[in-house]
C-alpha positions as a printed Julia matrix, in Angstrom:
89×3 Matrix{Float64}:
  16.67   12.18   -4.27
  16.04   11.69   -0.76
  15.94    8.14    0.56
  13.13    9.01    3.16
  10.39   11.55    2.85
   7.29   12.54    4.97
   4.32   13.28    2.66
   0.57   14.07    3.16
  -1.79   11.2     2.49
  -5.64   10.32    2.34
  -6.6     7.13    3.9
  -9.67    5.25    2.75
 -11.18    2.5     4.88
 -14.04    0.37    4.16
 -15.54   -2.68    5.95
 -19.06   -3.52    4.84
 -20.83   -6.39    3.25
 -19.59   -5.63   -0.15
 -16.38   -4.03    0.21
 -13.31   -4.51    2.59
 -10.27   -2.19    1.71
  -7.7     0.01    2.85
  -6.66    2.69    0.09
  -3.91    5.21    0.43
  -3.4     8.07   -1.92
   0.11    9.71   -1.43
   0.16   13.35   -2.34
   2.49   14.14   -4.85
   4.62   10.86   -4.65
   4.94    7.97   -7.28
   6.05    5.14   -5.36
   8.47    2.71   -7.52
   9.07   -1.07   -7.16
  10.77   -2.0    -3.88
  10.12    1.5    -2.11
   8.19    1.04    1.32
   5.3     3.15    2.56
   4.73    3.57    6.21
   1.4     5.27    6.95
   0.82    7.0    10.26
  -1.91    7.66   12.56
  -4.39    5.35   11.24
  -7.01    3.62   13.3
  -6.38   -0.08   13.91
 -10.03   -1.1    13.51
 -13.49    0.15   12.15
 -17.04   -0.92   12.86
 -18.47   -3.25   10.54
 -20.74   -1.45    7.86
 -18.66    1.48    7.91
 -16.67    3.66    5.43
 -14.31    6.45    6.55
 -11.82    8.82    4.82
  -9.45   10.8     6.69
  -6.12   12.76    6.09
  -2.85   11.37    7.52
   0.86   11.33    6.8
   3.04    8.75    5.39
   6.91    8.08    5.29
   8.08    6.9     2.07
  11.57    4.96    2.02
  13.27    4.76   -1.35
  14.51    1.5    -2.47
  18.25    1.29   -3.65
  18.98    0.78   -7.27
  19.85   -2.79   -6.6
  16.91   -3.58   -4.59
  14.54   -2.08   -7.29
  16.33   -4.29   -9.86
  15.54   -7.54   -7.6
  11.91   -6.59   -7.02
  11.51   -6.05  -10.79
  12.96   -9.3   -11.75
  11.18  -11.55   -9.08
   7.98   -9.38   -8.71
   6.07  -11.34  -11.25
   6.55  -14.67   -9.42
   5.58  -13.3    -6.11
   2.21  -12.21   -7.19
   1.19  -15.86   -7.11
   1.46  -16.01   -3.32
  -1.47  -13.27   -2.97
  -4.22  -15.24   -4.75
  -5.72  -18.9    -5.23
  -7.71  -19.66   -8.34
 -10.17  -22.42   -8.46
 -12.76  -24.04  -10.71
 -15.87  -26.0    -9.99
 -17.67  -28.15  -12.75
């Protein structure tokens, strides 16, 4: 298996009152834990209230076996850095 691979992808960007997201659909490639993806030729901003979808390319860098195992072991604890939960009573 190649360590680096160029693939086609579709990029979906939206910045509206209801949604703020960037989704990438890699064509024919499954990304495993620890892999890195670099999407090329993406706009650095879109106007508020718009949604756009376009075709681009991406470089997928495969993780080594050791890095993949470390990510699998520590991935569950790192997810807590991405969100905050609060309750009001």
